[in-house]
Coordinates of C-alpha atoms and ligand atoms in Angstrom, one line a residue:
M1 CA 55.8 194.8 123.2
K2 CA 57.2 192.2 125.5
S3 CA 58.9 190.2 122.9
E4 CA 60.5 193.4 121.3
A5 CA 62.0 194.4 124.8
S6 CA 63.0 190.9 125.1
A7 CA 64.7 190.9 121.9
R8 CA 66.6 194.0 122.7
V9 CA 68.1 192.5 125.9
N10 CA 69.0 189.4 123.8
L11 CA 71.0 191.7 121.6
E12 CA 73.0 193.1 124.3
D13 CA 73.5 189.9 125.4
A14 CA 74.8 189.0 122.1
R15 CA 77.4 191.9 122.0
A16 CA 78.6 190.8 125.3
L17 CA 79.0 187.2 124.1
L18 CA 80.7 188.3 121.2
K19 CA 83.3 190.0 123.1
E20 CA 83.3 187.4 125.9
V21 CA 83.4 184.2 124.0
F22 CA 84.4 184.9 120.4
G23 CA 86.7 187.8 121.4
F24 CA 85.4 190.0 118.4
G25 CA 84.8 193.9 119.0
D26 CA 82.2 194.3 116.5
F27 CA 79.7 192.3 114.2
R28 CA 80.3 192.1 110.8
P29 CA 78.0 193.6 108.3
G30 CA 74.7 191.6 108.3
Q31 CA 75.5 189.4 111.5
E32 CA 73.7 191.5 114.0
E33 CA 70.3 191.6 112.1
I34 CA 70.4 188.0 111.7
V35 CA 71.5 187.2 115.1
A36 CA 68.4 189.5 116.3
A37 CA 66.1 187.9 113.8
M38 CA 67.1 184.4 115.1
L39 CA 66.7 185.4 118.7
A40 CA 63.1 186.6 117.7
G41 CA 62.5 183.2 116.5
D42 CA 62.2 184.0 112.6
N43 CA 62.2 181.5 110.0
L44 CA 65.1 182.8 107.7
L45 CA 67.3 182.4 104.8
A46 CA 70.8 184.2 105.0
V47 CA 72.7 184.5 102.0
M48 CA 76.3 186.0 102.9
P49 CA 79.5 185.6 100.9
T50 CA 82.1 182.9 102.0
G51 CA 84.1 184.2 104.9
A52 CA 81.4 186.7 105.9
G53 CA 81.0 184.7 109.2
K54 CA 77.8 182.9 108.6
S55 CA 78.6 180.5 111.6
L56 CA 78.4 183.0 114.2
C57 CA 75.1 184.1 113.1
Y58 CA 73.8 180.7 114.4
Q59 CA 76.2 180.0 117.0
A60 CA 75.7 183.0 119.1
P61 CA 72.1 182.6 119.1
A62 CA 72.3 179.1 120.1
L63 CA 74.5 179.9 122.9
L64 CA 72.4 182.5 124.0
S65 CA 68.9 180.4 123.9
D66 CA 67.6 177.9 126.1
G67 CA 67.6 174.4 124.5
L68 CA 69.3 172.5 121.6
T69 CA 70.1 174.0 118.5
V70 CA 70.5 171.2 115.9
V71 CA 73.0 172.2 112.9
V72 CA 72.7 170.3 109.7
S73 CA 75.9 170.2 107.5
P74 CA 77.0 168.4 104.5
L75 CA 80.5 167.2 105.0
I76 CA 82.1 165.6 108.1
A77 CA 85.5 167.6 107.7
L78 CA 83.1 170.7 108.1
M79 CA 81.4 169.5 111.1
D80 CA 84.7 168.5 112.8
N81 CA 86.1 171.6 112.0
Q82 CA 83.5 173.8 113.8
I83 CA 83.4 171.4 116.8
A84 CA 87.1 172.0 117.1
Q85 CA 86.8 175.9 116.9
L86 CA 83.4 175.6 119.4
S87 CA 85.3 173.7 121.9
A88 CA 88.3 176.0 122.0
L89 CA 86.0 178.6 122.7
G90 CA 84.6 176.8 125.5
A91 CA 81.2 176.2 123.9
A92 CA 79.0 173.2 124.8
A93 CA 78.9 171.6 121.5
G94 CA 78.7 168.0 120.0
V95 CA 78.5 166.0 116.8
I96 CA 77.0 162.7 115.7
H97 CA 78.4 161.5 112.4
S98 CA 79.5 158.2 110.8
N99 CA 83.3 158.8 111.0
R100 CA 83.4 158.8 114.7
P101 CA 83.6 155.7 117.1
R102 CA 80.2 154.6 118.3
A103 CA 80.9 155.6 121.8
D104 CA 81.7 159.0 121.0
N105 CA 78.4 159.4 119.1
V106 CA 76.6 157.9 122.1
A107 CA 78.5 160.2 124.5
D108 CA 77.5 163.4 122.5
W109 CA 73.9 162.4 122.2
R110 CA 73.6 161.6 126.1
R111 CA 74.8 165.1 126.7
A112 CA 72.2 166.5 124.4
A113 CA 69.5 164.4 125.8
A114 CA 70.6 165.7 129.3
G115 CA 70.2 169.2 128.2
D116 CA 74.1 169.7 128.4
L117 CA 74.6 170.9 124.9
K118 CA 73.8 174.0 123.1
L119 CA 74.7 173.0 119.6
L120 CA 74.3 169.5 117.9
Y121 CA 75.9 168.8 114.4
M122 CA 74.6 166.1 112.1
A123 CA 74.4 165.1 108.6
P124 CA 71.1 165.4 107.0
E125 CA 70.6 161.5 106.3
R126 CA 71.3 161.0 110.1
L127 CA 68.7 163.7 111.2
M128 CA 66.1 162.6 108.9
T129 CA 65.9 158.6 110.3
E130 CA 62.5 157.9 112.0
R131 CA 64.5 157.0 115.1
M132 CA 66.7 160.6 115.2
L133 CA 63.6 162.6 114.7
A134 CA 61.6 160.7 117.5
A135 CA 64.3 161.1 119.8
L136 CA 64.7 164.9 119.1
K137 CA 61.0 165.4 119.8
D138 CA 61.5 163.9 123.1
V139 CA 64.5 166.0 123.9
G140 CA 62.9 169.1 122.3
V141 CA 64.8 171.4 119.7
A142 CA 64.8 175.1 120.1
R143 CA 65.7 175.8 116.3
F144 CA 67.2 173.8 113.3
V145 CA 69.8 175.4 111.4
V146 CA 70.8 174.2 107.8
D147 CA 74.3 175.2 106.6
E148 CA 75.5 175.2 103.1
A149 CA 71.6 175.2 102.4
H150 CA 72.1 175.7 98.6
C151 CA 72.5 171.9 98.4
V152 CA 68.7 171.5 98.9
S153 CA 68.1 173.0 95.4
Q154 CA 68.6 171.2 92.2
W155 CA 69.2 174.5 90.5
G156 CA 72.2 175.1 92.7
H157 CA 75.5 174.0 91.8
D158 CA 76.0 171.4 94.5
F159 CA 72.7 169.7 94.7
R160 CA 72.8 166.7 97.4
P161 CA 70.0 164.3 97.2
E162 CA 70.2 163.8 101.2
Y163 CA 69.4 167.4 101.6
F164 CA 65.9 166.9 99.7
A165 CA 64.3 165.0 102.7
L166 CA 65.0 168.2 105.0
A167 CA 61.8 169.5 103.4
K168 CA 60.0 167.1 105.8
L169 CA 61.5 168.8 108.8
R170 CA 58.7 171.5 108.5
E171 CA 55.9 168.8 109.1
H172 CA 57.8 167.0 111.9
F173 CA 58.5 170.3 114.0
P174 CA 55.9 172.8 112.7
G175 CA 56.6 175.2 115.6
T176 CA 60.2 175.0 115.7
P177 CA 62.2 177.8 113.9
R178 CA 64.4 177.0 110.9
A179 CA 67.3 179.1 109.6
A180 CA 69.2 178.3 106.4
F181 CA 72.5 179.8 105.4
T182 CA 74.4 179.6 102.1
A183 CA 77.0 181.7 100.4
T184 CA 76.1 181.4 96.8
A185 CA 72.3 181.3 95.7
D186 CA 70.8 182.9 92.6
E187 CA 67.2 184.0 92.7
R188 CA 65.9 180.6 91.7
T189 CA 67.9 179.0 94.2
R190 CA 66.8 181.2 96.9
S191 CA 63.1 180.8 96.4
D192 CA 63.7 176.8 96.3
I193 CA 65.5 177.0 99.5
A194 CA 62.6 179.1 101.1
T195 CA 59.7 176.8 99.8
R196 CA 61.6 173.5 101.0
L197 CA 62.8 174.5 104.5
L198 CA 61.2 177.7 105.5
G199 CA 57.6 178.0 104.4
P200 CA 55.6 181.1 103.5
D201 CA 56.8 183.2 106.6
G202 CA 60.5 182.8 105.7
A203 CA 62.3 186.0 105.9
M204 CA 65.5 186.5 103.5
H205 CA 68.5 188.2 104.6
I206 CA 71.0 189.2 101.7
H207 CA 74.3 190.6 102.1
G208 CA 77.0 191.9 100.2
F209 CA 79.7 190.2 98.3
N210 CA 82.5 192.6 98.6
R211 CA 85.6 191.0 100.3
P212 CA 88.0 194.1 100.1
N213 CA 90.9 192.4 102.0
I214 CA 91.5 190.2 99.0
D215 CA 93.6 191.8 96.4
L216 CA 92.6 191.0 92.9
V217 CA 95.0 190.3 90.2
V218 CA 94.5 188.9 86.8
T219 CA 97.8 188.4 84.7
D220 CA 98.8 187.5 81.3
K221 CA 100.2 183.9 81.4
F222 CA 103.4 183.6 79.3
D223 CA 105.6 181.5 81.4
G224 CA 103.2 179.9 83.6
K225 CA 105.4 177.8 85.8
N226 CA 108.0 180.5 86.4
Q227 CA 105.4 182.9 86.9
L228 CA 103.8 180.5 89.7
I229 CA 107.2 180.1 91.4
A230 CA 107.9 183.8 91.4
M231 CA 104.4 184.6 92.9
L232 CA 104.7 181.8 95.5
G233 CA 108.4 183.0 96.2
E234 CA 106.5 186.1 97.7
H235 CA 104.6 183.9 100.0
R236 CA 106.8 181.3 101.5
G237 CA 105.8 179.7 104.7
E238 CA 102.3 180.7 104.0
Q239 CA 99.2 178.7 103.3
G240 CA 97.2 178.6 100.0
I241 CA 95.7 176.9 97.2
V242 CA 96.7 176.7 93.6
Y243 CA 93.8 175.7 91.2
C244 CA 94.6 173.9 88.2
L245 CA 92.5 172.5 85.4
S246 CA 93.2 169.0 85.3
R247 CA 94.4 166.1 87.6
K248 CA 97.5 165.8 85.8
E249 CA 98.4 169.3 86.1
T250 CA 97.9 169.4 89.8
E251 CA 100.3 166.6 90.1
E252 CA 102.7 168.4 87.9
I253 CA 102.5 171.7 89.8
A254 CA 102.7 169.8 93.3
A255 CA 106.1 168.4 91.9
L256 CA 107.3 171.5 90.5
L257 CA 106.6 173.2 94.0
Q258 CA 108.2 170.4 95.9
G259 CA 111.2 170.7 93.8
D260 CA 111.4 174.5 94.7
G261 CA 111.4 173.7 98.5
F262 CA 107.7 174.3 99.1
N263 CA 105.4 171.9 101.3
A264 CA 103.3 171.1 98.6
V265 CA 100.7 168.5 97.7
A266 CA 98.2 167.8 95.0
Y267 CA 94.6 167.1 95.6
H268 CA 91.9 165.9 93.0
A269 CA 88.9 163.5 92.9
G270 CA 90.9 160.8 91.4
L271 CA 92.8 160.2 94.8
D272 CA 91.1 157.4 96.9
A273 CA 89.0 158.7 100.0
G274 CA 91.6 157.8 102.3
E275 CA 94.4 159.8 100.7
R276 CA 91.8 162.7 100.2
T277 CA 91.1 162.8 103.9
D278 CA 94.7 162.5 104.7
R279 CA 95.7 165.6 102.6
L280 CA 92.9 167.6 103.8
N281 CA 93.9 166.9 107.5
R282 CA 97.5 168.1 106.4
F283 CA 96.2 171.3 105.0
L284 CA 94.1 171.9 108.3
S285 CA 97.2 171.2 110.5
E286 CA 100.4 172.4 108.4
P287 CA 100.2 176.1 108.2
D288 CA 102.8 176.4 105.3
L289 CA 101.1 173.6 102.9
V290 CA 100.1 174.7 99.5
V291 CA 97.6 172.5 97.7
A292 CA 97.7 172.3 94.1
A293 CA 94.0 171.2 93.4
T294 CA 91.3 170.7 91.1
V295 CA 87.9 172.1 92.0
A296 CA 87.2 169.0 94.0
F297 CA 89.2 170.8 96.8
G298 CA 86.6 173.2 98.0
M299 CA 83.4 173.3 99.8
G300 CA 83.7 173.6 103.3
I301 CA 87.4 174.7 103.3
D302 CA 86.7 176.8 106.5
K303 CA 90.0 177.8 107.3
P304 CA 90.5 181.6 108.2
D305 CA 94.3 182.0 107.5
I306 CA 94.5 181.0 103.9
R307 CA 96.7 183.7 102.5
F308 CA 96.5 183.2 98.8
V309 CA 94.5 181.6 96.0
F310 CA 96.2 181.2 92.9
H311 CA 94.5 180.0 89.5
Y312 CA 97.2 178.5 87.4
A313 CA 94.5 178.0 84.9
M314 CA 91.3 180.0 84.5
P315 CA 88.3 178.7 86.5
A316 CA 84.8 177.9 84.9
S317 CA 82.8 180.8 85.5
I318 CA 82.6 183.8 87.6
E319 CA 80.7 182.1 90.2
A320 CA 83.3 179.4 90.5
Y321 CA 86.2 181.9 90.5
Y322 CA 84.3 184.1 93.2
Q323 CA 83.8 180.7 95.6
E324 CA 87.3 179.7 95.0
I325 CA 89.0 183.1 95.8
G326 CA 86.6 183.6 98.7
R327 CA 88.6 180.9 100.6
A328 CA 91.4 183.3 101.1
G329 CA 91.6 185.7 103.9
R330 CA 88.5 184.9 105.9
D331 CA 90.2 186.3 108.8
G332 CA 89.8 189.5 107.3
A333 CA 93.7 189.9 107.0
P334 CA 95.1 191.0 103.6
A335 CA 95.2 188.1 101.3
R336 CA 95.6 187.6 97.3
A337 CA 93.9 186.1 94.6
V338 CA 95.9 186.0 91.3
M339 CA 94.9 184.5 88.0
L340 CA 97.2 183.5 85.3
Y341 CA 95.0 183.8 82.2
S342 CA 95.5 182.9 78.6
G343 CA 93.8 182.4 75.4
A344 CA 94.9 179.0 75.1
D345 CA 93.4 178.1 78.6
A346 CA 89.9 179.8 77.5
T347 CA 89.9 177.5 74.5
R348 CA 90.7 174.4 76.8
R349 CA 87.6 175.8 78.8
R350 CA 85.5 175.8 75.8
R351 CA 86.6 172.4 74.8
M352 CA 85.6 171.2 78.2
V353 CA 82.0 172.6 77.9
D354 CA 81.7 171.1 74.3
R355 CA 82.8 167.7 75.8
D356 CA 80.1 167.9 78.6
T357 CA 77.2 168.9 76.3
D358 CA 75.4 166.6 73.9
D359 CA 73.8 169.5 72.2
R360 CA 75.7 172.4 71.8
S361 CA 72.8 174.7 70.8
S362 CA 70.8 173.7 73.8
E363 CA 70.0 176.3 76.2
G364 CA 72.0 174.8 78.9
A365 CA 74.8 174.9 76.7
R366 CA 74.6 178.3 75.4
A367 CA 74.3 179.3 79.2
E368 CA 77.7 177.5 79.9
Y369 CA 79.4 179.5 76.9
R370 CA 77.8 182.8 78.1
R371 CA 79.2 182.2 81.5
L372 CA 82.6 181.6 80.1
D373 CA 82.4 184.9 78.0
D374 CA 81.6 186.8 81.2
L375 CA 84.7 185.4 82.8
I376 CA 86.7 186.3 79.8
A377 CA 85.3 189.8 79.9
Y378 CA 86.2 190.1 83.6
C379 CA 89.8 188.8 82.8
E380 CA 90.1 191.7 80.0
A381 CA 88.6 194.3 82.2
V382 CA 89.9 197.8 81.7
A383 CA 88.4 199.4 84.7
C384 CA 88.2 198.4 88.4
R385 CA 88.3 194.7 88.5
R386 CA 86.4 194.5 91.9
Q387 CA 83.7 196.6 90.4
R388 CA 83.3 194.6 87.5
L389 CA 83.3 191.4 89.7
L390 CA 80.6 192.6 92.1
D391 CA 78.7 194.3 89.1
Y392 CA 78.2 190.7 88.1
F393 CA 76.6 189.8 91.4
G394 CA 74.4 192.8 91.0
E395 CA 76.3 195.1 93.5
T396 CA 77.6 198.3 92.7
I397 CA 80.8 200.1 94.2
E398 CA 83.2 202.8 93.6
P399 CA 86.5 201.9 92.0
C400 CA 88.4 200.1 94.8
G401 CA 91.9 201.2 94.8
G402 CA 93.1 197.6 95.6
C403 CA 93.2 195.6 92.5
D404 CA 95.6 195.6 89.6
V405 CA 93.7 197.6 87.4
C406 CA 93.3 200.3 89.8
R407 CA 96.9 200.4 90.9
Q408 CA 98.1 200.2 87.5
P409 CA 95.6 201.1 84.6
P410 CA 96.5 199.6 81.5
D411 CA 97.7 201.5 78.5
L412 CA 95.0 201.9 76.0
I413 CA 96.0 202.3 72.6
D414 CA 93.9 203.0 69.4
A415 CA 93.4 200.0 67.3
S416 CA 90.6 200.8 65.2
A417 CA 92.4 200.4 62.1
E418 CA 93.9 197.2 63.1
A419 CA 90.5 195.9 64.3
Q420 CA 89.1 196.8 60.8
L421 CA 91.7 194.6 59.3
V422 CA 90.9 191.5 61.5
I423 CA 87.1 192.0 60.6
E424 CA 88.1 192.1 56.8
A425 CA 90.2 189.0 57.2
V426 CA 87.7 187.1 59.1
E427 CA 84.9 188.0 56.6
A428 CA 86.9 187.4 53.5
S429 CA 88.1 183.9 54.6
G430 CA 84.6 182.8 55.2
E431 CA 84.2 182.9 58.8
V432 CA 85.7 179.5 59.5
F433 CA 89.1 179.9 60.9
G434 CA 90.4 180.3 64.3
P435 CA 92.6 183.2 65.6
S436 CA 96.0 181.6 64.4
F437 CA 95.2 181.4 61.0
I438 CA 93.6 184.9 60.8
A439 CA 97.0 186.1 62.5
E440 CA 98.8 184.2 59.5
I441 CA 96.8 185.7 56.8
L442 CA 97.4 189.1 57.9
R443 CA 101.1 188.5 58.6
G444 CA 101.2 187.2 55.0
A445 CA 102.8 183.9 56.1
D446 CA 104.0 181.3 53.6
T447 CA 102.7 178.0 55.1
K448 CA 101.1 174.9 53.6
K449 CA 97.7 175.7 55.1
I450 CA 97.7 179.2 53.5
R451 CA 98.5 177.9 50.1
E452 CA 95.9 175.0 50.4
K453 CA 93.2 177.4 51.5
N454 CA 94.3 179.8 48.7
A455 CA 94.4 182.5 51.6
D456 CA 97.3 184.2 49.9
A457 CA 94.8 185.3 47.1
L458 CA 92.8 187.5 49.6
S459 CA 93.1 191.4 49.4
V460 CA 94.0 191.4 53.1
Y461 CA 97.0 188.7 52.8
G462 CA 99.9 190.5 54.5
A463 CA 98.1 193.6 55.2
G464 CA 99.2 193.4 58.7
K465 CA 102.9 192.5 58.1
H466 CA 103.9 195.5 60.4
K467 CA 102.7 193.7 63.6
A468 CA 103.8 190.5 65.3
A469 CA 101.5 187.4 65.1
A470 CA 101.2 187.7 69.1
F471 CA 99.9 191.0 68.6
W472 CA 97.1 189.9 66.1
R473 CA 96.1 187.2 68.4
M474 CA 95.8 189.3 71.3
L475 CA 93.9 191.9 69.4
I476 CA 91.6 189.0 68.4
R477 CA 91.1 187.7 71.8
Q478 CA 90.2 191.2 73.0
M479 CA 87.7 191.8 70.2
N480 CA 86.3 188.4 71.3
A481 CA 86.2 189.7 74.7
A482 CA 84.3 192.9 73.7
G483 CA 81.8 190.8 71.7
L484 CA 82.9 192.0 68.3
L485 CA 84.0 188.4 67.3
E486 CA 82.6 185.0 68.5
I487 CA 84.1 181.7 68.5
D488 CA 82.3 179.0 66.8
T489 CA 82.2 176.3 69.7
E490 CA 82.1 173.4 67.4
Y491 CA 84.9 174.2 65.1
G492 CA 86.8 177.0 66.9
G493 CA 86.2 179.2 63.9
L494 CA 85.8 183.1 64.5
K495 CA 82.5 184.6 63.5
L496 CA 81.6 188.3 63.3
N497 CA 79.0 189.7 65.4
R498 CA 78.1 192.3 62.8
A499 CA 75.9 194.6 65.0
R500 CA 78.7 195.1 67.5
C501 CA 81.3 195.4 64.8
A502 CA 79.5 198.2 63.0
D503 CA 79.9 200.6 65.9
G504 CA 82.7 198.8 68.0
A505 CA 85.5 198.5 65.4
A506 CA 85.7 202.3 64.8
A507 CA 86.6 203.2 68.3
F508 CA 88.5 200.0 69.3
K509 CA 91.1 200.3 72.0
L510 CA 93.6 197.8 72.7
R511 CA 94.4 197.2 76.2
R512 CA 98.3 196.7 76.3
Q513 CA 99.4 193.9 78.4
K514 CA 102.4 194.7 80.6
T515 CA 104.7 191.5 80.6
G516 CA 107.7 190.5 82.4
A517 CA 109.2 191.7 85.6
K518 CA 107.2 195.0 85.2
A519 CA 103.8 193.2 85.3
R520 CA 104.9 191.5 88.8
T521 CA 102.4 192.5 91.4
R522 CA 102.6 194.3 94.5
T523 CA 102.9 191.9 97.4
S524 CA 104.0 191.3 101.1
V525 CA 101.0 191.5 103.5
D526 CA 100.5 194.8 105.1
L527 CA 101.2 194.3 109.0
G528 CA 99.8 197.6 109.9
G529 CA 102.9 198.3 111.9
A530 CA 103.3 195.0 113.4
D531 CA 107.0 193.8 113.9
A532 CA 107.6 191.1 111.4
G533 CA 110.1 189.2 113.8
L534 CA 107.6 189.4 116.6
L535 CA 104.9 188.1 114.4
E536 CA 107.1 185.2 113.4
A537 CA 107.8 184.4 117.2
L538 CA 103.9 184.4 117.9
K539 CA 103.3 182.3 114.9
Q540 CA 105.9 179.7 116.2
K541 CA 104.3 179.7 119.9
R542 CA 100.8 179.2 118.1
L543 CA 102.4 176.2 116.3
E544 CA 103.6 174.5 119.5
L545 CA 100.6 175.0 121.3
A546 CA 98.6 173.7 118.1
R547 CA 100.9 170.7 118.0
E548 CA 100.4 170.0 121.7
R549 CA 96.8 170.0 121.4
N550 CA 96.8 168.4 118.1
V551 CA 94.5 171.0 116.4
P552 CA 94.9 173.2 113.5
A553 CA 96.9 176.4 114.4
Y554 CA 94.0 178.8 113.4
V555 CA 92.0 177.2 116.3
I556 CA 94.5 178.6 118.6
F557 CA 94.3 181.9 117.2
S558 CA 94.0 183.6 113.7
D559 CA 96.7 185.4 111.7
R560 CA 94.6 188.5 112.4
T561 CA 94.7 188.0 115.9
L562 CA 98.4 187.6 116.0
I563 CA 98.9 190.7 113.9
D564 CA 96.7 192.6 116.5
M565 CA 98.7 191.2 119.3
A566 CA 102.0 192.0 117.7
K567 CA 100.7 195.4 117.1
R568 CA 99.3 196.0 120.8
R569 CA 101.9 194.3 122.5
P570 CA 99.9 193.8 125.7
E571 CA 101.8 193.4 128.9
T572 CA 99.1 192.0 131.3
V573 CA 96.4 189.2 131.1
E574 CA 93.8 192.0 131.2
A575 CA 95.4 193.9 128.2
F576 CA 95.5 190.5 126.4
G577 CA 91.9 190.1 126.3
D578 CA 91.4 193.2 124.3
V579 CA 93.3 191.8 121.5
F580 CA 91.1 191.0 118.5
G581 CA 89.7 187.5 118.6
V582 CA 90.9 186.9 122.3
G583 CA 87.5 185.8 124.3
A584 CA 87.3 184.8 127.8
A585 CA 88.2 181.0 127.3
K586 CA 91.3 181.8 125.1
Q587 CA 92.4 184.7 127.5
R588 CA 92.5 182.0 130.3
E589 CA 94.1 179.2 128.2
F590 CA 96.6 181.3 126.2
A591 CA 97.6 184.5 128.0
A592 CA 100.6 183.1 129.9
A593 CA 102.1 181.6 126.8
F594 CA 101.9 184.4 124.6
L595 CA 102.8 187.2 127.1
S596 CA 106.0 185.2 127.7
V597 CA 106.9 185.4 124.2
L598 CA 105.9 189.2 123.9
C599 CA 107.8 189.7 126.9
E600 CA 110.9 188.0 125.9
F601 CA 110.8 190.0 122.6
E602 CA 110.7 193.2 124.6
D603 CA 113.8 192.3 126.3
D604 CA 115.6 191.4 123.0
D605 CA 114.5 194.7 121.6
R606 CA 115.8 196.7 124.7
A607 CA 119.1 194.7 124.4
K608 CA 119.5 195.6 120.9
V609 CA 118.8 199.2 121.5
E610 CA 121.3 199.1 124.5
R611 CA 123.9 197.5 122.4
G612 CA 123.4 199.8 119.7
A613 CA 123.7 202.9 122.1
A614 CA 126.9 201.5 123.5
Ligands
ADP701 P1 81.2 181.6 106.2 O1 80.3 182.7 106.1 O2 82.0 181.4 105.3 O3 80.6 180.4 106.9 P2 82.8 181.6 108.9 O4 81.5 181.6 109.6 O5 83.5 180.4 108.7 O6 82.2 182.1 107.4 O7 83.5 182.7 109.4 C1 84.8 183.2 108.6 C2 85.8 183.8 109.8 O8 85.2 185.0 110.1 C3 86.0 183.1 111.0 O9 87.4 182.9 111.0 C4 85.2 183.6 112.0 O10 85.9 183.4 113.3 C5 85.5 185.1 111.5 N1 84.5 186.1 112.1 C6 83.1 185.8 112.2 N2 82.5 186.8 112.7 C7 83.3 187.5 113.1 C8 83.3 189.1 113.6 N3 82.4 189.6 114.1 N4 84.4 189.6 113.7 C9 85.8 189.2 113.5 N5 86.1 188.0 112.9 C10 84.6 187.2 112.6
MG702 MG1 80.4 178.3 106.6
ZN703 ZN1 89.8 198.1 91.7

C-alpha cells in the first residue's frame, strides 16, 4: 500500500519536473507509464521508436530519485550530446569516456562519489572493469540504464561485443533495478535483451511506431540529381540528410549540392576517424548543413531539428528505412521523408545482397531478398503509405491523410491484357531474360540480341508495339512488386509465380506514375500561424546564443519551441515560461534575450502598420 501511495506522489513530482525542468506540458505516449514503472523500481525493457523520447523516461526518474543512475551508451557522440542537453537544463549529470581529458573524467567521478551527480554516463567496456564495478559498489547505484539495448543481442542489426559483458551486471548488483531502452527490436531481440539484462521479472513496455509529423513520400526517380536539387530548394537553410547507396555517390551528391550553394558535406565509413568526428560535429553545430551519407551516418544522431531525410537511392529494407527517416522531426514539428525510387536502384540493391552472400539459396539470403521485396512493395503502395509502413511493424492505423498516396491517390488503370502479354513473353522465352529484354520482345525490337536468341520467332514478338518500352518496364516492375513475377537473383531473369499469375493477371491494375512537375510534392513546413519573419529572427538569436556557448543550436531551443514562441509572442518572463520546451533553467537564462527579439519585432510590426495607415 505504502509503495503505491509513494509511486503516486512520485508521478505528480514527475509531472512537475516535466514542466519545471524540461519545459514540456505533457508526457508523450508511453512515457508516463515507463517513468512510473522506473520509479517503482521495476526491471524493464522499453521499446519505443526513434524520437519518441526515451531519454526522458530515464532522465526524469534519475532526477527524482535519491542516488546515482548509471547510463550505458554505445557512442561517445551520443553521451556528449546528452550531457550538453542535460547541462543546459541545469541537471547534475556527468560522463566518463576515453575521449575526454583525464582530469575531466576524474572530476566527474569525484562528483559522483560525493553524491553530487544524478546521472553518470559511461561506455559498457568502461563500466564492466573490475575497478569501476568495485568503486560503484562503494558509492551505491540507484539504477542502471542501458540505452540502445539492441546492441546486446546478436540477433539485432547492431550487435556490439562490449555490450555482451553487461549480462554480468545482474550478478554484481542483484538488487539494483535495471532498465533497457531501444528503438528497434523484433521478438527475438527483445527476449534476448530481457534474458541478458533483466532476468525473469523483467517487464516489457512496447509503444507505437507512428510518427505522424513525418510526411512520407516515395517518388519515381527519372532525373535524380535535378529532382534532388528541386526538393532541397524547398528546404534551403534547413538541416537534413541525403542517404546515398555508395561512398562515391555521397561525394558526388555533396559536390553537386555545394555547387548549388548548399552547405553540404559527405559522410561515409571510408573517411578517417578524425574526419568523421569533424563532420559529425559540424552537423551538430551548423543548423543548415546537409549531409550526403551512407548508412554509416546514423545511430545516435540525436538531433531533434532535422527537417528532412531524403533517400537519393532506396534503402536496404523497411527496418533500415524506418530508422533512417526516424531521424527527422524528433522535436515533433513537421518534417519530410522523400525517397527517390527506381527499378535500377532495386536491382543495385539486389546485387549488393548477392555480393554479400556466399550461398544465395541459404535461409539468410532468402530472408534478405524477402526484405527487399517488402520494401519494393512499400514503394509501390497504392493505398496509404503510412498504413502500409506501420502494418509491417504490426500496427494498425486508419489512412493518415498525410502521405503522398493519401494526398494524391494514384490512377489505377486496367492492365490485365498487357499483364497477360508479359506472362506469355516470359514463359515463351524460357524464364531466363530480364525486364529490358522482355520489353524488347513485346515491342518487336530489331536488335542483335533478339536475332541471336531467335526471339523474333515467338508468337508474342511485337504484340506490344502499341506501348512504349518504358511502359512495359514499369508494368513488369509492378507485376514483380505484386508478386506475379520474381527476379532470379543470380542471373536477373524473370520467373513466373504461377499460383499468383493464375488469379492475379486477370484483374491486374497498373498504377500510373505521375511524372515531371506534377509529381512535385507539397512542402513548406506548417508554421501554424507563426510569422515566418519573426521565426527567422528567433532562429538568428538562437544561433548567436549557441555560438557564444559553443553548443549546438537545439541545445538552446528546438524548432518546435521557437515556433510556439512565435505563435504566443510572450511579453513577460512569466509568459515566456509557458512556451513549449521552456523549463525553469532556460526561462532564467534565455527569457531576456528572446523577449527583446519579440519586442523589437512588435515595434517593427507596429511601424509597418502605422506607415501603411499614413
Ligand atoms: P529517443 O526515443 O529516440 O531516444 P529522445 O529521447 O532523443 O528520443 O527525444 C527526442 C526528442 O523528443 C527530444 O528533442 C526531446 O527533448 C523530445 N521530447 C521528449 N519527451 C518530450 C515530451 N514529453 N514533450 C515534448 N518533447 C519531448
Ligand atoms: Mg535515444
Ligand atoms: Zn496516408
